[in-house]
Amino acid sequence: MKRSYSFLNSNSKKRTKTIDDSTKKSSLTLNSLQFFFVESKNLFINYLHMPPIIFKHQLYSLTSKNCTLIDRELQEMFNQNQIRLFHSDLGIILMFTNDYQLLVEQQLNENNLSSLSIEKNRLKQRLTQDLLPNNKRLSIDKNSLENGFDLNTNDIHLLIQLGLLLPKQIDQYWFSIPNLASFVTCIEKGRRTLIQILSRRTYREIPMNEFRLRDTKTKCLLGFDYHIHDVIGANLAHVIDAPTGPIVKMGPEKV
Amino acid sequence: MDKYRVPNRMNLLRAREYGLENSFVHIEQTRRIADFTLCKYRSLTPFHHSSICTMCLEQSECRYLLSGDASGHICCHDMFPSSLVATHPVIFRIDRNSNRDHHTHKVCSLIWYPNDNGLFITLGLDKKLKIWDTNRVKMADEYEFGNFAYSAHMAQTSNTSLVAVAHENGDLRLIDIRTGSNSHIIHSHNGKGICLVKWFNNNPNLLASGGADGRVLFTDIRSSRTYYMILDPDNVSTDNPQVKPRTTTASTSSVAHTRGIKSLEFLPDNSHLLTLGADSHMYLWNVNSGQRLLVNYGRMPTDNVRIKTLACTQMKHDRTKSLVYVPCGKSICAYDILSGERLTTLSGHLVSVSTCIYNRLSIELYSCSDDILVWAAIKKQQENYELSIKTQERRPETTRSLAQILNRDQWSDDDDEV
């Protein structure tokens, strides 16, 4: 289980040190979150036109040791309403709350699905001020939406159409991020590219330094680090520590 | 891992001399549970010809180990002399040659009567639950069901006589072995079926059941409601006090695991529950509040073993020192329960392991796949034993060559003179 991403860690330390001074809170999770955030912020805005989204398993992959600690710290941040967690088919994803609120407002303003602007404003207020801060979890049921937050069936339909709610089961909805399609495509493309490079090698393994030099810019839009941690975290590859540096090998880690 | 190491043996001894340290035994025990190795020189008399599905260790003496295999044969080994080199004999066997009332299909569950070892209960895939007299190895009672039953369990507290049986159609059947009634059925799960049922360790009226759809329910058999608590991994009802206790129908659909339940295990402190699901996650729950404790054990590769049995150990003096042995494919992984850290991996089986059992008296672990292996903390003794065998082998060679002996004698004489 012992891994040392020596080069990555040094990299992340350099980056997070400057941020730490401003936030004045140093926790493992926050550091690694900031690492991904800084790394991919510009790329997210340029290519996908949305604020950065980070996978939970990427954090496991970066710190590689203490998953329990990460879980607890993330839950604490979620409870303090700093971040929001979402369910997705690729794994649990997370986003900073401020970013999400901006996204929600933008989504409600831009779309012309509902004609009445007053109704939209009401919905927006309800959503950003009541619903989201009071529901620190991944899913919500119809009953509490209707009774607790005073939304009627039309409102719920509108939210589903806008991509803010996602049907989970009968009368149950996931909270979700709108317009995720391009992000999912991007992630899957990146995974496919990296796995393809690995599977073409003789022993399905490649030194990390050599991997980094490969030309993946057109396929891995969100940066090499973002994608490689996604692949490792999703158990499609694992890292072996060798004297010459870390080596990425395909397949889940053998026990 | 550091938690389980001995701090410093010299300091400990000194502290004990002055009467400061009285937890010497505890420290030694803690070291031993995290340091298991395969006992190469201990074997069980082979009996089973097909793969072993389940085992059960009798709890009053921790001595007799029942094992049942896929062809319905059951045998009992005496595990008592836990010495370095031992072959454990078969006490009795139940197969088609020796017993008329044997199971014809795979054995699903074996239960020792919790109070003494004069009685045990077996459940097979031939839809029969049988109660046996141990001393005469004779069937005392038999119950036949209309549906398959995958799991049965008996409450571990004293003066209970209830056996809970989990059926494939989602019924939970209660059997009172004292009166012989088997008609009490609780419809708690839906049609997909129940995989597992377990009584609470400390309460003879509460039981936990895990369904094939991934739901884990706590049921009070005294009440008319089907269940009183459902486990929810998002901690919706437990974290947010403003959410009312779940009475609505919509909120009852929360699932603990996204796929079926493979194992339920209460920790010895009676306040925690470990569940292992086919979605390759293991979760730790607080039994009293139903809250999921945020412990991440990482992915657990699950295979097509229907029911796995975990072995939990917990040090009595220090509740934080608790370990669980989880069968992961062909190996057994030891995890620290409260931090989720993986400590060791025991490998020695050739096919996937289904059951681990911890023996709390002799501090050993039994695991079964197609054979039963014994694990204990005897690394050093085993190495010494191997060395002694090697030196014994060498000795006859030296005695054979006469010239060498003569030479040696001369040398020694020379030494004496000098």
PDB file of C-alpha atoms in Angstrom, chain B residues 177-313:
ATOM      1  CA  ILE B 177     -36.960 -25.224  18.806  1.00  0.00           C
ATOM      2  CA  ARG B 178     -38.423 -25.749  22.267  1.00  0.00           C
ATOM      3  CA  THR B 179     -42.006 -26.033  21.104  1.00  0.00           C
ATOM      4  CA  GLY B 180     -41.303 -26.995  17.530  1.00  0.00           C
ATOM      5  CA  SER B 181     -43.419 -24.270  15.991  1.00  0.00           C
ATOM      6  CA  ASN B 182     -42.201 -22.858  12.717  1.00  0.00           C
ATOM      7  CA  SER B 183     -45.152 -20.798  11.614  1.00  0.00           C
ATOM      8  CA  HIS B 184     -44.080 -17.292  12.600  1.00  0.00           C
ATOM      9  CA  ILE B 185     -43.162 -15.445   9.420  1.00  0.00           C
ATOM     10  CA  ILE B 186     -42.193 -11.802   9.058  1.00  0.00           C
ATOM     11  CA  HIS B 187     -42.615 -10.281   5.598  1.00  0.00           C
ATOM     12  CA  SER B 188     -39.899  -7.719   5.885  1.00  0.00           C
ATOM     13  CA  HIS B 189     -38.083  -7.818   2.571  1.00  0.00           C
ATOM     14  CA  ASN B 190     -39.496  -7.685  -0.911  1.00  0.00           C
ATOM     15  CA  GLY B 191     -39.592 -10.527  -3.383  1.00  0.00           C
ATOM     16  CA  LYS B 192     -35.898 -10.446  -4.211  1.00  0.00           C
ATOM     17  CA  GLY B 193     -35.134 -12.355  -1.062  1.00  0.00           C
ATOM     18  CA  ILE B 194     -33.033 -12.236   2.044  1.00  0.00           C
ATOM     19  CA  CYS B 195     -29.423 -13.245   1.983  1.00  0.00           C
ATOM     20  CA  LEU B 196     -28.533 -13.132   5.610  1.00  0.00           C
ATOM     21  CA  VAL B 197     -30.030 -12.895   9.050  1.00  0.00           C
ATOM     22  CA  LYS B 198     -28.232 -12.244  12.314  1.00  0.00           C
ATOM     23  CA  TRP B 199     -29.486 -11.760  15.849  1.00  0.00           C
ATOM     24  CA  PHE B 200     -28.116  -8.965  17.964  1.00  0.00           C
ATOM     25  CA  ASN B 201     -25.415 -10.124  20.321  1.00  0.00           C
ATOM     26  CA  ASN B 202     -26.934  -8.681  23.439  1.00  0.00           C
ATOM     27  CA  ASN B 203     -30.647  -8.664  22.801  1.00  0.00           C
ATOM     28  CA  PRO B 204     -32.687 -11.793  22.109  1.00  0.00           C
ATOM     29  CA  ASN B 205     -35.527  -9.830  20.511  1.00  0.00           C
ATOM     30  CA  LEU B 206     -33.747  -7.831  17.835  1.00  0.00           C
ATOM     31  CA  LEU B 207     -32.419  -9.114  14.581  1.00  0.00           C
ATOM     32  CA  ALA B 208     -30.719  -7.677  11.532  1.00  0.00           C
ATOM     33  CA  SER B 209     -31.386  -8.973   8.056  1.00  0.00           C
ATOM     34  CA  GLY B 210     -29.697  -8.188   4.767  1.00  0.00           C
ATOM     35  CA  GLY B 211     -31.575  -8.503   1.496  1.00  0.00           C
ATOM     36  CA  ALA B 212     -30.513  -9.428  -1.986  1.00  0.00           C
ATOM     37  CA  ASP B 213     -31.496  -5.898  -3.036  1.00  0.00           C
ATOM     38  CA  GLY B 214     -28.968  -4.443  -0.609  1.00  0.00           C
ATOM     39  CA  ARG B 215     -31.278  -3.320   2.161  1.00  0.00           C
ATOM     40  CA  VAL B 216     -30.348  -3.968   5.779  1.00  0.00           C
ATOM     41  CA  LEU B 217     -33.246  -3.940   8.231  1.00  0.00           C
ATOM     42  CA  PHE B 218     -33.391  -4.135  11.991  1.00  0.00           C
ATOM     43  CA  THR B 219     -36.454  -5.936  13.240  1.00  0.00           C
ATOM     44  CA  ASP B 220     -37.950  -6.191  16.689  1.00  0.00           C
ATOM     45  CA  ILE B 221     -39.803  -9.484  16.823  1.00  0.00           C
ATOM     46  CA  ARG B 222     -42.074  -8.271  19.629  1.00  0.00           C
ATOM     47  CA  SER B 223     -43.599  -5.452  17.613  1.00  0.00           C
ATOM     48  CA  SER B 224     -46.083  -5.775  14.821  1.00  0.00           C
ATOM     49  CA  ARG B 225     -44.165  -3.463  12.504  1.00  0.00           C
ATOM     50  CA  THR B 226     -42.001  -5.230  10.015  1.00  0.00           C
ATOM     51  CA  TYR B 227     -38.872  -3.331  10.977  1.00  0.00           C
ATOM     52  CA  TYR B 228     -37.866  -0.437  13.143  1.00  0.00           C
ATOM     53  CA  MET B 229     -34.761   0.787  11.410  1.00  0.00           C
ATOM     54  CA  ILE B 230     -33.364   0.708   7.912  1.00  0.00           C
ATOM     55  CA  LEU B 231     -29.730   1.463   7.287  1.00  0.00           C
ATOM     56  CA  ASP B 232     -28.994   4.341   4.972  1.00  0.00           C
ATOM     57  CA  PRO B 233     -25.459   5.083   3.769  1.00  0.00           C
ATOM     58  CA  ASP B 234     -26.163   8.789   3.288  1.00  0.00           C
ATOM     59  CA  ASN B 235     -27.047   9.252   6.957  1.00  0.00           C
ATOM     60  CA  VAL B 236     -30.148  11.234   6.039  1.00  0.00           C
ATOM     61  CA  SER B 237     -32.237  10.629   9.108  1.00  0.00           C
ATOM     62  CA  THR B 238     -29.364  10.506  11.539  1.00  0.00           C
ATOM     63  CA  ASP B 239     -27.464  13.614  10.516  1.00  0.00           C
ATOM     64  CA  ASN B 240     -30.361  15.963  10.011  1.00  0.00           C
ATOM     65  CA  PRO B 241     -32.464  16.203  13.111  1.00  0.00           C
ATOM     66  CA  GLN B 242     -35.193  18.115  11.289  1.00  0.00           C
ATOM     67  CA  VAL B 243     -36.066  15.077   9.211  1.00  0.00           C
ATOM     68  CA  LYS B 244     -38.730  13.134  11.050  1.00  0.00           C
ATOM     69  CA  PRO B 245     -38.278   9.467  11.820  1.00  0.00           C
ATOM     70  CA  ARG B 246     -38.954   7.527   8.715  1.00  0.00           C
ATOM     71  CA  THR B 247     -42.594   6.705   8.549  1.00  0.00           C
ATOM     72  CA  THR B 248     -43.300   7.731   4.983  1.00  0.00           C
ATOM     73  CA  THR B 249     -43.276   5.128   2.280  1.00  0.00           C
ATOM     74  CA  ALA B 250     -40.988   7.122   0.031  1.00  0.00           C
ATOM     75  CA  SER B 251     -38.036   7.119   2.363  1.00  0.00           C
ATOM     76  CA  THR B 252     -38.136   3.410   3.043  1.00  0.00           C
ATOM     77  CA  SER B 253     -36.394   2.606  -0.192  1.00  0.00           C
ATOM     78  CA  SER B 254     -32.905   3.541   0.924  1.00  0.00           C
ATOM     79  CA  VAL B 255     -30.421   0.782   0.339  1.00  0.00           C
ATOM     80  CA  ALA B 256     -27.303   0.155   2.363  1.00  0.00           C
ATOM     81  CA  HIS B 257     -25.467  -1.463  -0.534  1.00  0.00           C
ATOM     82  CA  THR B 258     -26.272  -1.110  -4.191  1.00  0.00           C
ATOM     83  CA  ARG B 259     -26.112  -4.868  -4.635  1.00  0.00           C
ATOM     84  CA  GLY B 260     -26.792  -7.815  -2.390  1.00  0.00           C
ATOM     85  CA  ILE B 261     -25.482  -8.236   1.118  1.00  0.00           C
ATOM     86  CA  LYS B 262     -22.735 -10.776   1.554  1.00  0.00           C
ATOM     87  CA  SER B 263     -21.997 -10.492   5.202  1.00  0.00           C
ATOM     88  CA  LEU B 264     -23.355  -9.035   8.409  1.00  0.00           C
ATOM     89  CA  GLU B 265     -21.237  -9.127  11.506  1.00  0.00           C
ATOM     90  CA  PHE B 266     -21.753  -7.523  14.898  1.00  0.00           C
ATOM     91  CA  LEU B 267     -18.623  -6.475  16.676  1.00  0.00           C
ATOM     92  CA  PRO B 268     -18.022  -7.920  20.142  1.00  0.00           C
ATOM     93  CA  ASP B 269     -18.804  -4.548  21.752  1.00  0.00           C
ATOM     94  CA  ASN B 270     -22.412  -4.916  20.542  1.00  0.00           C
ATOM     95  CA  SER B 271     -22.663  -1.361  19.282  1.00  0.00           C
ATOM     96  CA  HIS B 272     -21.207  -1.659  15.807  1.00  0.00           C
ATOM     97  CA  LEU B 273     -22.166  -3.636  12.748  1.00  0.00           C
ATOM     98  CA  LEU B 274     -20.053  -4.434   9.713  1.00  0.00           C
ATOM     99  CA  THR B 275     -21.767  -5.112   6.430  1.00  0.00           C
ATOM    100  CA  LEU B 276     -20.103  -6.351   3.277  1.00  0.00           C
ATOM    101  CA  GLY B 277     -21.935  -5.999  -0.001  1.00  0.00           C
ATOM    102  CA  ALA B 278     -21.543  -7.399  -3.471  1.00  0.00           C
ATOM    103  CA  ASP B 279     -20.811  -3.838  -4.619  1.00  0.00           C
ATOM    104  CA  SER B 280     -17.343  -4.408  -3.096  1.00  0.00           C
ATOM    105  CA  HIS B 281     -17.744  -2.015  -0.216  1.00  0.00           C
ATOM    106  CA  MET B 282     -17.651  -2.701   3.470  1.00  0.00           C
ATOM    107  CA  TYR B 283     -19.444  -0.290   5.786  1.00  0.00           C
ATOM    108  CA  LEU B 284     -19.335   0.186   9.527  1.00  0.00           C
ATOM    109  CA  TRP B 285     -22.572   1.198  11.271  1.00  0.00           C
ATOM    110  CA  ASN B 286     -23.524   2.347  14.683  1.00  0.00           C
ATOM    111  CA  VAL B 287     -26.210  -0.083  15.775  1.00  0.00           C
ATOM    112  CA  ASN B 288     -28.001   2.212  18.186  1.00  0.00           C
ATOM    113  CA  SER B 289     -28.467   5.192  15.904  1.00  0.00           C
ATOM    114  CA  GLY B 290     -28.260   3.498  12.535  1.00  0.00           C
ATOM    115  CA  GLN B 291     -25.579   5.925  11.467  1.00  0.00           C
ATOM    116  CA  ARG B 292     -22.897   4.956   9.000  1.00  0.00           C
ATOM    117  CA  LEU B 293     -19.500   5.716  10.412  1.00  0.00           C
ATOM    118  CA  LEU B 294     -17.306   7.192   7.739  1.00  0.00           C
ATOM    119  CA  VAL B 295     -14.681   4.509   7.553  1.00  0.00           C
ATOM    120  CA  ASN B 296     -13.374   3.722   4.118  1.00  0.00           C
ATOM    121  CA  TYR B 297     -11.888   0.260   3.776  1.00  0.00           C
ATOM    122  CA  GLY B 298     -11.231   0.634   0.080  1.00  0.00           C
ATOM    123  CA  ARG B 299     -12.526  -1.712  -2.547  1.00  0.00           C
ATOM    124  CA  MET B 300     -13.027  -5.322  -1.595  1.00  0.00           C
ATOM    125  CA  PRO B 301     -13.037  -7.651  -4.545  1.00  0.00           C
ATOM    126  CA  THR B 302     -16.020  -9.935  -4.118  1.00  0.00           C
ATOM    127  CA  ASP B 303     -16.446 -13.122  -6.024  1.00  0.00           C
ATOM    128  CA  ASN B 304     -19.293 -15.517  -6.418  1.00  0.00           C
ATOM    129  CA  VAL B 305     -19.277 -16.765  -2.850  1.00  0.00           C
ATOM    130  CA  ARG B 306     -22.843 -16.228  -1.688  1.00  0.00           C
ATOM    131  CA  ILE B 307     -22.229 -15.692   1.991  1.00  0.00           C
ATOM    132  CA  LYS B 308     -18.935 -14.714   3.526  1.00  0.00           C
ATOM    133  CA  THR B 309     -18.251 -14.849   7.210  1.00  0.00           C
ATOM    134  CA  LEU B 310     -15.973 -12.224   8.658  1.00  0.00           C
ATOM    135  CA  ALA B 311     -13.986 -12.771  11.806  1.00  0.00           C
ATOM    136  CA  CYS B 312     -14.015  -9.808  14.174  1.00  0.00           C
ATOM    137  CA  THR B 313     -11.769  -9.509  17.167  1.00  0.00           C
TER     138      THR B 313
END
